[in-house]
Short mmCIF file of C-alpha atoms in Angstrom, two decimals:
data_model
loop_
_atom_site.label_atom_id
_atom_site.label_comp_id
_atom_site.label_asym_id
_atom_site.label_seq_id
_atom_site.Cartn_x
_atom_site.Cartn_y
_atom_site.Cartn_z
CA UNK A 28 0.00 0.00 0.00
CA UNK A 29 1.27 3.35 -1.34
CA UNK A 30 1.98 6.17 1.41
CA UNK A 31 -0.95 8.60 -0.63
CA UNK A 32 -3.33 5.28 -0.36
CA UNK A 33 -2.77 5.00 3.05
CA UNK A 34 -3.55 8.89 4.18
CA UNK A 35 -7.20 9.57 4.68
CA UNK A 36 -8.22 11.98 2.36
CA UNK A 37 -12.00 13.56 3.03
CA UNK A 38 -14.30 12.63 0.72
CA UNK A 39 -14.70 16.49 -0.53
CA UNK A 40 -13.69 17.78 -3.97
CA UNK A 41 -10.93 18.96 -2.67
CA UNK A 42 -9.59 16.25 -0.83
CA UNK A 43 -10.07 13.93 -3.85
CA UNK A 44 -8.59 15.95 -5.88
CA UNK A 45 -5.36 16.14 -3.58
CA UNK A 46 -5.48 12.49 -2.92
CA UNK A 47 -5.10 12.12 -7.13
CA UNK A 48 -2.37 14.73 -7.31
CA UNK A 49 -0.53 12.66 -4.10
CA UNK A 50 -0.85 9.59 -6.55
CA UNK A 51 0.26 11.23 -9.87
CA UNK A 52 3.37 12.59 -8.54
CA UNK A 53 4.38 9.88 -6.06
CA UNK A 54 3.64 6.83 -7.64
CA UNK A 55 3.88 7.92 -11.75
CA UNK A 56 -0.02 7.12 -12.28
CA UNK A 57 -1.95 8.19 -14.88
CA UNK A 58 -4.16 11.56 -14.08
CA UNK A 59 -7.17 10.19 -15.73
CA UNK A 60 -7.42 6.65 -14.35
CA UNK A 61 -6.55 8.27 -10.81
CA UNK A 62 -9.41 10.54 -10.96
CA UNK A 63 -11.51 8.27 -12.38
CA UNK A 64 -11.29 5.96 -10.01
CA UNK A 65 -10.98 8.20 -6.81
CA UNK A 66 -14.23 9.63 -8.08
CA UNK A 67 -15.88 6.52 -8.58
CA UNK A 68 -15.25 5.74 -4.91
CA UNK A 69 -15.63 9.30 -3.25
CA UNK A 70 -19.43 9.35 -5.07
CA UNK A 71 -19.44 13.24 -4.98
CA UNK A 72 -21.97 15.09 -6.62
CA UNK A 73 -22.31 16.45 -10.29
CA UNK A 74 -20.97 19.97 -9.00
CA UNK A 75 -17.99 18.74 -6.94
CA UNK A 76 -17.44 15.96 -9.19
CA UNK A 77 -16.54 18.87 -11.59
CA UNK A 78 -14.51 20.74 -8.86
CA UNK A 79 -12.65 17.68 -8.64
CA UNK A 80 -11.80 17.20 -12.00
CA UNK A 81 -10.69 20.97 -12.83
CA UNK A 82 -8.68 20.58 -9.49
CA UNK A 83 -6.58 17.85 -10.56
CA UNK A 84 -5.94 18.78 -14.32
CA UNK A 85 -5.53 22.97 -13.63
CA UNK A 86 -2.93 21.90 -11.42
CA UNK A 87 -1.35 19.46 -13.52
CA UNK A 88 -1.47 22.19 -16.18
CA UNK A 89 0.05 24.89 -14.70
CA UNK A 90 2.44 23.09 -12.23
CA UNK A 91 5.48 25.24 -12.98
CA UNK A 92 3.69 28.38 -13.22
CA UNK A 93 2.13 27.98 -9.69
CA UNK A 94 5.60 26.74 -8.36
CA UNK A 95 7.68 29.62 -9.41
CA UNK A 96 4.56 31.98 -6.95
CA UNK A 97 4.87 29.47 -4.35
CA UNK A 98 8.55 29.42 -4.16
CA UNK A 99 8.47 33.20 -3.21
CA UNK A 100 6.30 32.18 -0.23
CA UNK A 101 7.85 29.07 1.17
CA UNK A 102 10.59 29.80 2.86
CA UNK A 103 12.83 26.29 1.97
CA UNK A 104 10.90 26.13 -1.77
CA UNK A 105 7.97 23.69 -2.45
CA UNK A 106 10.45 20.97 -3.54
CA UNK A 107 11.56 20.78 0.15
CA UNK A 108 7.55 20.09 1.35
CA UNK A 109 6.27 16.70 1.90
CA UNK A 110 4.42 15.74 -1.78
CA UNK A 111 0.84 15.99 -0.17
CA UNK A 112 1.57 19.10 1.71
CA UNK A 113 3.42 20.31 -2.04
CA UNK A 114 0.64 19.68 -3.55
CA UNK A 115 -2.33 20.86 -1.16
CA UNK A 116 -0.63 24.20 -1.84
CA UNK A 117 -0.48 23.53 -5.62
CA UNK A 118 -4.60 23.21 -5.78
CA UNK A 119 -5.00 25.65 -2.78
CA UNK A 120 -2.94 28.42 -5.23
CA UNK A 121 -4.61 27.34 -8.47
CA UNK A 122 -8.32 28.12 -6.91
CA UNK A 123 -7.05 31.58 -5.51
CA UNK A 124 -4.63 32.73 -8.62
CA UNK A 125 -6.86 31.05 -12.16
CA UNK A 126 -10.33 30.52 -10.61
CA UNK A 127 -12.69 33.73 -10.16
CA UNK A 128 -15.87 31.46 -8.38
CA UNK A 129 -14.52 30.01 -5.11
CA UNK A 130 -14.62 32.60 -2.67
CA UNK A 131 -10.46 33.09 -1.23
CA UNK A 132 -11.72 32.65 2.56
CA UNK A 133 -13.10 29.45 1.26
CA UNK A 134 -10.23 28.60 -0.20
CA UNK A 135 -7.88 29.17 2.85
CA UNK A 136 -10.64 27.75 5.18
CA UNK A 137 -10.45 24.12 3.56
CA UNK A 138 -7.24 23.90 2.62
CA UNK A 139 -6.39 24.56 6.38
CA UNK A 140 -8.96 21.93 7.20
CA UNK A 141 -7.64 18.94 4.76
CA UNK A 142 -3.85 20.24 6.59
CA UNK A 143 -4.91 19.66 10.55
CA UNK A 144 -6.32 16.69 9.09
CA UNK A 145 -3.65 14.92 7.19
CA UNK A 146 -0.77 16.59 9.16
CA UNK A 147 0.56 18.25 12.37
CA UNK A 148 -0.46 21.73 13.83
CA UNK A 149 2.64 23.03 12.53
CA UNK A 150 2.12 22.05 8.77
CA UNK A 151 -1.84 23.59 8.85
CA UNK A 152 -0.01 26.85 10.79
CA UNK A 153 2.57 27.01 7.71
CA UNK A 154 -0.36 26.47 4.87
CA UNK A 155 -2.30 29.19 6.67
CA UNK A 156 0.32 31.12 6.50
CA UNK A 157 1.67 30.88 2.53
CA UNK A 158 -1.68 31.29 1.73
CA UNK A 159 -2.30 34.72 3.62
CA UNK A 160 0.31 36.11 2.75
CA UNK A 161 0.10 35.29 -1.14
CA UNK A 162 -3.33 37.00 -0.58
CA UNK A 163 -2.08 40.04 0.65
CA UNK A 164 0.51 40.42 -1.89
CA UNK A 165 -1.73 39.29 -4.83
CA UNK A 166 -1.01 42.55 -7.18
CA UNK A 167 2.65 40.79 -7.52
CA UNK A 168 1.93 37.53 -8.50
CA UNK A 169 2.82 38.71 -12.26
CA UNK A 170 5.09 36.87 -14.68
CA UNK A 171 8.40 39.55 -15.62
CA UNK A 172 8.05 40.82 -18.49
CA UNK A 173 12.02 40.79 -19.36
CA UNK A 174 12.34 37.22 -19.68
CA UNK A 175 14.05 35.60 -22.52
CA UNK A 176 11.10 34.48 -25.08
CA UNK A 177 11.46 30.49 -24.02
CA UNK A 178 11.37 31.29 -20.54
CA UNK A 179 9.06 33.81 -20.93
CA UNK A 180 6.46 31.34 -22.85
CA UNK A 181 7.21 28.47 -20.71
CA UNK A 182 6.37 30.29 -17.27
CA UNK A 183 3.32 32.04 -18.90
CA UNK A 184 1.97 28.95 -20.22
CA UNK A 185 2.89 26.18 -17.75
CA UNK A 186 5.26 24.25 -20.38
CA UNK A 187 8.52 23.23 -19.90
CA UNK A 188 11.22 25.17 -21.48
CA UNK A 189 12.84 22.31 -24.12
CA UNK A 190 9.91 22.08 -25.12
CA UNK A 191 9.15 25.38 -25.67
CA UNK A 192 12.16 25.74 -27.58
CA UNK A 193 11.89 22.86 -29.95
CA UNK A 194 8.33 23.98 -31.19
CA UNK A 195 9.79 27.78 -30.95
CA UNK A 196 12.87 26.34 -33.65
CA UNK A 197 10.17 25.05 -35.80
CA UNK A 198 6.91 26.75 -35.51
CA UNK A 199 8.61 30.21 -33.93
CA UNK A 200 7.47 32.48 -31.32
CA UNK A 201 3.36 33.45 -32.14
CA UNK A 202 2.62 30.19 -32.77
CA UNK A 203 4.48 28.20 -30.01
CA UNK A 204 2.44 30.86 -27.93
CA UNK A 205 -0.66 29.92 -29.12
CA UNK A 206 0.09 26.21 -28.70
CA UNK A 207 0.87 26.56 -25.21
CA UNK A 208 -2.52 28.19 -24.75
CA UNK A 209 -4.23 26.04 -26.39
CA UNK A 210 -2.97 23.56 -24.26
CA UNK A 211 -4.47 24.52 -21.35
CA UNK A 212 -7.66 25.13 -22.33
CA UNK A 213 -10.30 22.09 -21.54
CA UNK A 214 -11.49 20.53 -24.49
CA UNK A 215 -14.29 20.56 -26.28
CA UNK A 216 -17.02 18.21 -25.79
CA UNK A 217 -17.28 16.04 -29.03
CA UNK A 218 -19.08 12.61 -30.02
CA UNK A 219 -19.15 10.78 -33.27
CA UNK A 220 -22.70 10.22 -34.75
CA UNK A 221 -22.88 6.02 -35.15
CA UNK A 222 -24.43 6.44 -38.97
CA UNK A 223 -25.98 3.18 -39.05
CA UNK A 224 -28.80 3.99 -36.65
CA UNK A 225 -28.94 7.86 -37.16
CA UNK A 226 -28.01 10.89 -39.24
CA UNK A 227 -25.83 13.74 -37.61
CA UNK A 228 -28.74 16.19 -38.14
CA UNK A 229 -31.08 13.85 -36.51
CA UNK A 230 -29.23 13.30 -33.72
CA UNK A 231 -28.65 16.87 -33.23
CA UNK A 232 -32.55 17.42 -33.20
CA UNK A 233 -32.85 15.59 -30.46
CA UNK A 234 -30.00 16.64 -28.10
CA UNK A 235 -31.70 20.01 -29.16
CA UNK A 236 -34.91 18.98 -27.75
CA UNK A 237 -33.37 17.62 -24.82
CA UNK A 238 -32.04 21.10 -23.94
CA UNK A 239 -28.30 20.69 -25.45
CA UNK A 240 -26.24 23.02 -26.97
CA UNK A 241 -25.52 20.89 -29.73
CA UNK A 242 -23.75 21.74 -33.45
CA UNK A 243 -22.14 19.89 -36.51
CA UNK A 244 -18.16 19.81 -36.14
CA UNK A 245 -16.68 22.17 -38.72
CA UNK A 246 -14.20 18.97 -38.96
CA UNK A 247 -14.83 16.25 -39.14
CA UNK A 248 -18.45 14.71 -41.37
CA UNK A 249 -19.45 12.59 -38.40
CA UNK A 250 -19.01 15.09 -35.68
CA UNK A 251 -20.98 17.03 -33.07
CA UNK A 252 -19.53 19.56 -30.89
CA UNK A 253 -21.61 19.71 -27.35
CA UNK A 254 -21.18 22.26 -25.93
CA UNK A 255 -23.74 21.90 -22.83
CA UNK A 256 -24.87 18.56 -21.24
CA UNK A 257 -21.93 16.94 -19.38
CA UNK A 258 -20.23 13.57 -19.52
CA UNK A 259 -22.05 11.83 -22.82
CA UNK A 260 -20.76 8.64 -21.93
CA UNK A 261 -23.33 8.74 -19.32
CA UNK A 262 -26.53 9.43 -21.45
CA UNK A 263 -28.75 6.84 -23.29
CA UNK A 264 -27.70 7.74 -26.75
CA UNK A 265 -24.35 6.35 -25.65
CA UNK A 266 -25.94 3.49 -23.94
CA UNK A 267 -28.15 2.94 -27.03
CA UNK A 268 -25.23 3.06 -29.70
CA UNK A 269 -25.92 6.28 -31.14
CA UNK A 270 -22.98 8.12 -30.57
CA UNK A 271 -19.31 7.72 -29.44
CA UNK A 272 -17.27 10.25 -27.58
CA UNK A 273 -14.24 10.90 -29.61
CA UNK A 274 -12.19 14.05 -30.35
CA UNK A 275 -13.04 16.33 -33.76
CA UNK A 276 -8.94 15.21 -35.02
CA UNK A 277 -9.39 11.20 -34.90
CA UNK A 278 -12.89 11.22 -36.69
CA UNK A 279 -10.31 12.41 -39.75
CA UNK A 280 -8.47 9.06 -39.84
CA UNK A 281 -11.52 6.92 -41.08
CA UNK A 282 -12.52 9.65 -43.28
CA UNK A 283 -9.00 9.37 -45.31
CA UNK A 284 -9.01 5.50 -45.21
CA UNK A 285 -12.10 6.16 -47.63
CA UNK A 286 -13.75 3.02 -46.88
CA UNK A 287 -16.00 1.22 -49.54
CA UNK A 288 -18.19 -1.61 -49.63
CA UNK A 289 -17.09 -5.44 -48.37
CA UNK A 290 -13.50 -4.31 -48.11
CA UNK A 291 -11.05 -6.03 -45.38
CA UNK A 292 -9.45 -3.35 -43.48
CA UNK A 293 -6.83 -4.00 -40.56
CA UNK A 294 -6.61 -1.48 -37.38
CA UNK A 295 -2.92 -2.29 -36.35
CA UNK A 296 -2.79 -0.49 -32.64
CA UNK A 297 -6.86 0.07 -32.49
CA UNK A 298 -7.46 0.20 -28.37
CA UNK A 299 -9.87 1.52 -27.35
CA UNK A 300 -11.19 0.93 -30.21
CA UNK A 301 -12.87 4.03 -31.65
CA UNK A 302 -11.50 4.41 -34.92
CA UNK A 303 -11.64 0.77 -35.80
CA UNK A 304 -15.06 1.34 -35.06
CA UNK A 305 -15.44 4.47 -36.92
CA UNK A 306 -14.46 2.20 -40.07
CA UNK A 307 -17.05 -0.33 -39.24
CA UNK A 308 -19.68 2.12 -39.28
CA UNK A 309 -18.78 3.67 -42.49
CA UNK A 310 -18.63 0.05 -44.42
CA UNK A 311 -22.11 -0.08 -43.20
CA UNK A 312 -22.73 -3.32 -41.98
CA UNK A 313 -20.41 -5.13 -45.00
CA UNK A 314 -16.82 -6.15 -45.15
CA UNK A 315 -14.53 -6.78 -42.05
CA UNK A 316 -12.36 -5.02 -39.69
CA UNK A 317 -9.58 -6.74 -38.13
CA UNK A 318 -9.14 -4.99 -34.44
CA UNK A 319 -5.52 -5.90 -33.25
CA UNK A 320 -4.33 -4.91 -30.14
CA UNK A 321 -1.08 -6.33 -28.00
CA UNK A 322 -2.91 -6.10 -24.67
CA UNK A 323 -5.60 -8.57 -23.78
CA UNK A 324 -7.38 -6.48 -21.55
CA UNK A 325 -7.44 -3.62 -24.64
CA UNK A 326 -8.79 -5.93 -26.97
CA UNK A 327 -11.48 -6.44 -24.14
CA UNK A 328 -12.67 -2.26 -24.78
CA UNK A 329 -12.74 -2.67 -28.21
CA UNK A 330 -14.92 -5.95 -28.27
CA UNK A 331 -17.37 -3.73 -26.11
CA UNK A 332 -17.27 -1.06 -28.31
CA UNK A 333 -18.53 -3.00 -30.72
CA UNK A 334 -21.01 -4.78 -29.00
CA UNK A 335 -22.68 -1.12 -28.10
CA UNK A 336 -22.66 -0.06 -31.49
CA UNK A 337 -23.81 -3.35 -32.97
CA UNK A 338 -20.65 -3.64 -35.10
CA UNK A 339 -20.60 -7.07 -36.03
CA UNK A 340 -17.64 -7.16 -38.16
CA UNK A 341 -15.54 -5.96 -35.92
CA UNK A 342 -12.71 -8.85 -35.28
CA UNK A 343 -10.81 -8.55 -32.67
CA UNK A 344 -7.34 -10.34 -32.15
CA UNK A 345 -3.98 -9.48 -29.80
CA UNK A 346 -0.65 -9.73 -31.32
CA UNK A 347 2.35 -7.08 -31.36
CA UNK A 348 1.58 -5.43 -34.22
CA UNK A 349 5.19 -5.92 -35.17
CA UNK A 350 4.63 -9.71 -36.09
CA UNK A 351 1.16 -9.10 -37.87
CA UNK A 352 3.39 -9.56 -41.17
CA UNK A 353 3.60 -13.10 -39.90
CA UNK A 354 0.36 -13.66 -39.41
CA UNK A 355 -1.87 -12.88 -42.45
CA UNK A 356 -0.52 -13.17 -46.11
CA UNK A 357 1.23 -10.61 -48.18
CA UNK A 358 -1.74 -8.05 -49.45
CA UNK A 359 -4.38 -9.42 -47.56
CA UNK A 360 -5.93 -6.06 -46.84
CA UNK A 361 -7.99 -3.53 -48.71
CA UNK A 362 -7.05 -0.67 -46.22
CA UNK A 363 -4.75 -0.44 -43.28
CA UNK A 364 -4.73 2.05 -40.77
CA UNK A 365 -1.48 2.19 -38.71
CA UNK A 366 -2.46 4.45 -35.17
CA UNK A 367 1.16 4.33 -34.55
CA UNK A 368 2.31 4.56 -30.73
CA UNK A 369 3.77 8.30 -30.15
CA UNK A 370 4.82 10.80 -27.55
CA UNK A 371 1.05 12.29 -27.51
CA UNK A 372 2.22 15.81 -27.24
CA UNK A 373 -0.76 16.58 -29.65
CA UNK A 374 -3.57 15.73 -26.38
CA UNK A 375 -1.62 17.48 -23.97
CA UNK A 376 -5.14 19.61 -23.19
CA UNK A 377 -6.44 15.93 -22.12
CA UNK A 378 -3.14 14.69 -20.42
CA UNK A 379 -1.43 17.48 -19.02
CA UNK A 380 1.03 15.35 -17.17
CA UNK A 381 2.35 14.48 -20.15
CA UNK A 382 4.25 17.59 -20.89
CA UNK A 383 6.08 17.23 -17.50
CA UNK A 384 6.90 12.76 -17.84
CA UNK A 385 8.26 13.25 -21.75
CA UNK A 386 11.87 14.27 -22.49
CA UNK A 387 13.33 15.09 -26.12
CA UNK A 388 15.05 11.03 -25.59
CA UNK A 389 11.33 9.50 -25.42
CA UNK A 390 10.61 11.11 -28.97
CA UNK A 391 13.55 9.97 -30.43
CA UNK A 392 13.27 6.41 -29.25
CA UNK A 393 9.60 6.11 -30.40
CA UNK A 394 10.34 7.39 -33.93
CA UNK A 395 12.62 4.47 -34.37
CA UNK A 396 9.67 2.03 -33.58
CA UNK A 397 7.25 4.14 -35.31
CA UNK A 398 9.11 3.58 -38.77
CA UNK A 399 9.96 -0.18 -37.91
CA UNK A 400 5.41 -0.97 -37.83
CA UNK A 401 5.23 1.27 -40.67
CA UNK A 402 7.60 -0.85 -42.69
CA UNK A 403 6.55 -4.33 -41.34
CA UNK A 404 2.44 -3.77 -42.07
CA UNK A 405 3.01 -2.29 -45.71
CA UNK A 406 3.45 -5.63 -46.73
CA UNK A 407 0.23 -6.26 -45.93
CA UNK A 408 -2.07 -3.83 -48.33
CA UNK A 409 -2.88 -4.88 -51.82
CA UNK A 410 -1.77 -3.18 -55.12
CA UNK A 411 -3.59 -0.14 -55.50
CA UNK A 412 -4.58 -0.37 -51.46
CA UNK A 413 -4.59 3.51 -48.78
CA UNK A 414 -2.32 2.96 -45.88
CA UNK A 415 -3.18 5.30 -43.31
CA UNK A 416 -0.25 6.73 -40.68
CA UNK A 417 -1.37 8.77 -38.22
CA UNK A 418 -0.13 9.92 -34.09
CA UNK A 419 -1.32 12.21 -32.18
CA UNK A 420 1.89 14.45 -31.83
CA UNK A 421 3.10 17.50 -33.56
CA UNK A 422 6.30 16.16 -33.90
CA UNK A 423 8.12 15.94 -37.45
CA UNK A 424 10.53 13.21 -36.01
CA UNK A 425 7.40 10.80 -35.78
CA UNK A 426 5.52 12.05 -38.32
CA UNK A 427 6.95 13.70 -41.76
CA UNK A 428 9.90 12.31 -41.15
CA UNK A 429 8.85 8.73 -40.44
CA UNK A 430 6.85 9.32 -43.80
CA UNK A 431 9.45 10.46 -46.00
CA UNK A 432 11.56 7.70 -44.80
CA UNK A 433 9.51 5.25 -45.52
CA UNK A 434 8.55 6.43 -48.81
CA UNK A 435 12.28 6.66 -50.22
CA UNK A 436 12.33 3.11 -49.11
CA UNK A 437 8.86 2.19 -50.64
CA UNK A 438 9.51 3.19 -54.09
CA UNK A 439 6.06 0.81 -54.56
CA UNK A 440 4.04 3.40 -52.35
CA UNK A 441 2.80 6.83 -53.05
CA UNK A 442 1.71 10.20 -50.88
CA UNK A 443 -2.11 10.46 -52.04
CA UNK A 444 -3.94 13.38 -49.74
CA UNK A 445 -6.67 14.03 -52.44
CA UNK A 446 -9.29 14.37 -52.54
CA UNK A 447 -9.09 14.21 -48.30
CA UNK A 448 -7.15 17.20 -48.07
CA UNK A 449 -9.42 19.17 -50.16
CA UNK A 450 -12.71 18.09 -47.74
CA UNK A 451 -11.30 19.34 -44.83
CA UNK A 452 -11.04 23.39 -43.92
CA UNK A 453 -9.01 25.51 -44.81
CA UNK A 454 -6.02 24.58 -42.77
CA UNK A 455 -2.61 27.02 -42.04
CA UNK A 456 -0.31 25.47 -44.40
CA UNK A 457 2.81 28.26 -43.63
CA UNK A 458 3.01 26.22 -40.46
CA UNK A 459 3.27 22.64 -42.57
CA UNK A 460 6.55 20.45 -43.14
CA UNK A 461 8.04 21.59 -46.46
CA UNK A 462 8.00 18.15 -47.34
CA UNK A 463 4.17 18.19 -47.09
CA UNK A 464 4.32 14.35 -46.21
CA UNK A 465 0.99 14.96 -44.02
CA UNK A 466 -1.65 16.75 -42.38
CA UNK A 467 -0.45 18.44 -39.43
CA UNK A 468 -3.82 19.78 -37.15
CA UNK A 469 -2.44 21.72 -33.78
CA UNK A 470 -4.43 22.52 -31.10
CA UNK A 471 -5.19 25.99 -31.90
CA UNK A 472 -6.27 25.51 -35.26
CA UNK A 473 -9.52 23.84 -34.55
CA UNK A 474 -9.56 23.65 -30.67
CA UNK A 475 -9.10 19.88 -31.75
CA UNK A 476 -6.33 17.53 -30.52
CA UNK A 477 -2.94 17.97 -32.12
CA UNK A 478 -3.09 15.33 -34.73
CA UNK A 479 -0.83 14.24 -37.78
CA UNK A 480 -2.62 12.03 -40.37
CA UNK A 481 -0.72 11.10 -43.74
CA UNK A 482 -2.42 8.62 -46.85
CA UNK A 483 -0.42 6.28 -48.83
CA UNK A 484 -1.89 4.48 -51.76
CA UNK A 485 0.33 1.06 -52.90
CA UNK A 486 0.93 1.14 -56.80
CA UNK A 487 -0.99 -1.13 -58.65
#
């Protein structure tokens, strides 16, 4: 039993929101699964639920940001604190310094509660304290304006500075700006329409009806943006199989498959299972899709999925994805979509902790693998057959440059983004890889996940 297991955190939004940020940082879990679970078994309310869940991932967000305040107010610097007591100032500073609806006394008040509960007199005296006084000096909690441009971007917008400075190098100093921000703005609330049941517009009507604030994505075909009614998961169009929850950016990939009738199309890495089902539902009810997944328990969500959506040929199988070359006969597929495993810097709005766990080494090793799948499953499309490689990172080491590679080594394969290119909007192609082998989408283009998709057709 962990050490943040084993402290009893109140069952408040608050306290599970400390009890997930104690977890993230102590024992390397996941944000998402932390929360998800905490909130499962703290069975808070729809309002605190949602206090909760800002809580965690505000903090997360702007970690650095709220450390360089704090460190002005603790006298031996927050890295010196115990990693509850750390972080208990973390949310504590977050409510008071980017949150305009908790009251600051309230703020104070609890946080001094959770302390005297979890610690000694002497830690609740010192939170008191910190807080206070960053209270009375709030008119100085401003970021200097005479920063170098990395720093100054990476304290402003809670990113860390190699970071900043890679995308500055490629993207420069507006647009790395507007990145960041992006980042740390909560995303949108999108679902996929399942088109075998209902049309977009009909669906739509209804949420309409039912009070949403509901409108087609300017993305992606199958999309609706919602921008009022909560978790969808949790409504009976989900239950029913009318919709999936997906982001606006991964609708794309199915769309540039270009699916037709009967065909057999193979979903390399397809956990959880959204776009393989995305594929089902536009062969409408023909052909086959071959769901492969290296994790049992991930091949598991996907047969669900399914199930839901009444997908029926939807196969599922686990393998590495590396030996599926192995497994089925040279140009056995009609499509292939390769989801390739990446850094994820492109969902960094959904995962802030990701931006704080990756280093410049983790890109560089996954590149490596991402070219080795791309390789091994081309042998597997048919003459004349759309390979689809897509991640959702900005980064031209896994993406353009993993294309390009593979295509001076392909001679048999092709870049072919028409007519997909020329559905989608207008997109801000000064801000593309000169080698154009892709569709880049950043986060502040559409408000969308960052998102690289690139189509390869296989000469007949």
């Amino acid at each position: 039993m962990s050490k943040a297991t084993r402290l009893r955190f109140p069952l408040t939004a608050r306290g599970v929101a400390l009890q997930v940020l104690t977890s993230v940082e102590q024992e390397g879990a996941y944000s998402n699964l932390q929360l998800n679970e905490a909130l499962q078994r703290a069975d808070l309310s729809g309002s605190d639920s949602g206090l909760a869940t800002e809580l965690v991932y505000g903090t997360i967000s702007r970690r650095n940001t709220i450390d360089y305040f704090l460190n002005q107010y603790v006298q031996k610097g927050v890295g010196k604190l115990e990693i509850w007591v750390r972080n208990l100032l973390r949310l504590s500073f977050y409510q008071i310094y980017y949150l305009d609806r908790i009251p600051d006394h309230a703020t104070v008040s609890e946080a001094v509660k959770i302390a005297k509960k979890l610690g000694h007199q002497g830690i609740s005296g010192m939170v008191n304290g910190v807080l206070r006084n960053i209270l009375r000096n709030a008119d100085k909690l401003v970021v200097p304006a005479n920063l170098p441009t990395v720093s100054q971007i990476a304290l402003e917008h809670s990113h860390p500075e190699w970071l900043v400075e890679k995308w500055v190098n490629w993207l420069g100093e507006e647009k790395t700006a507007d990145i960041c921000q992006a980042n740390n703005v909560p995303p949108a609330n999108s679902v996929r329409v399942n088109t075998t049941v209902i049309t977009r517009d009909k669906l739509i009507e209804e949420m309409k009806a039912a009070g949403l604030d509901a409108v087609p994505s300017k993305l992606a075909q199958d999309g609706i943006v919602v921008r009022s009614g909560g978790n969808m998961a949790l409504t009976s169009w989900y239950t029913d199989g009318l919709l999936s929850v997906q982001d606006e950016s991964s609708m794309l990939v199915a769309e540039a498959l270009d699916v037709k009738s009967n065909m057999k199309v193979l979903d390399c890495c397809a956990a959880p299972g959204g776009k393989s089902c995305h594929i089902a539902e536009r062969l409408e009810g023909t052909g086959q899709v071959v769901a492969n997944d290296v994790h049992p328990h991930k091949a598991k969500l996907i047969e669900d999925q399914a199930k839901r959506l009444g997908l029926k040929q939807v196969e599922c199988q686990i393998s590495d994805a590396m030996d599926l070359n192995h497994q089925f006969a040279k140009e056995s597929f009609e499509r292939i979509l390769l989801d390739a495993p990446c850094s994820g810097l492109g969902v960094i709005r959904r995962k802030p902790d990701l931006k704080w766990v990756k280093t410049e080494e983790d890109i560089a090793n996954i590149a490596q693998l991402q070219a080795e799948l791309l390789h091994a499953v081309s042998e597997l499309l048919k003459p004349g057959g759309i390979l689809v490689y897509s991640t959702c990172t900005m980064e031209p080491s896994e993406n353009n440059e993993v294309v390009s590679t593979f295509l001076s080594q392909h001679p048999d394969f092709s870049l072919e983004m028409e007519p997909f290119l020329s559905q989608l909007p207008a997109v801000h192609q000064e801000y593309q890889n000169p080698a154009k082998q892709g569709f880049q989408i950043f986060p502040d283009d559409y408000h969308s996940d960052g998102f690289y998709i690139s189509r390869l057709r296989k000469k007949a």
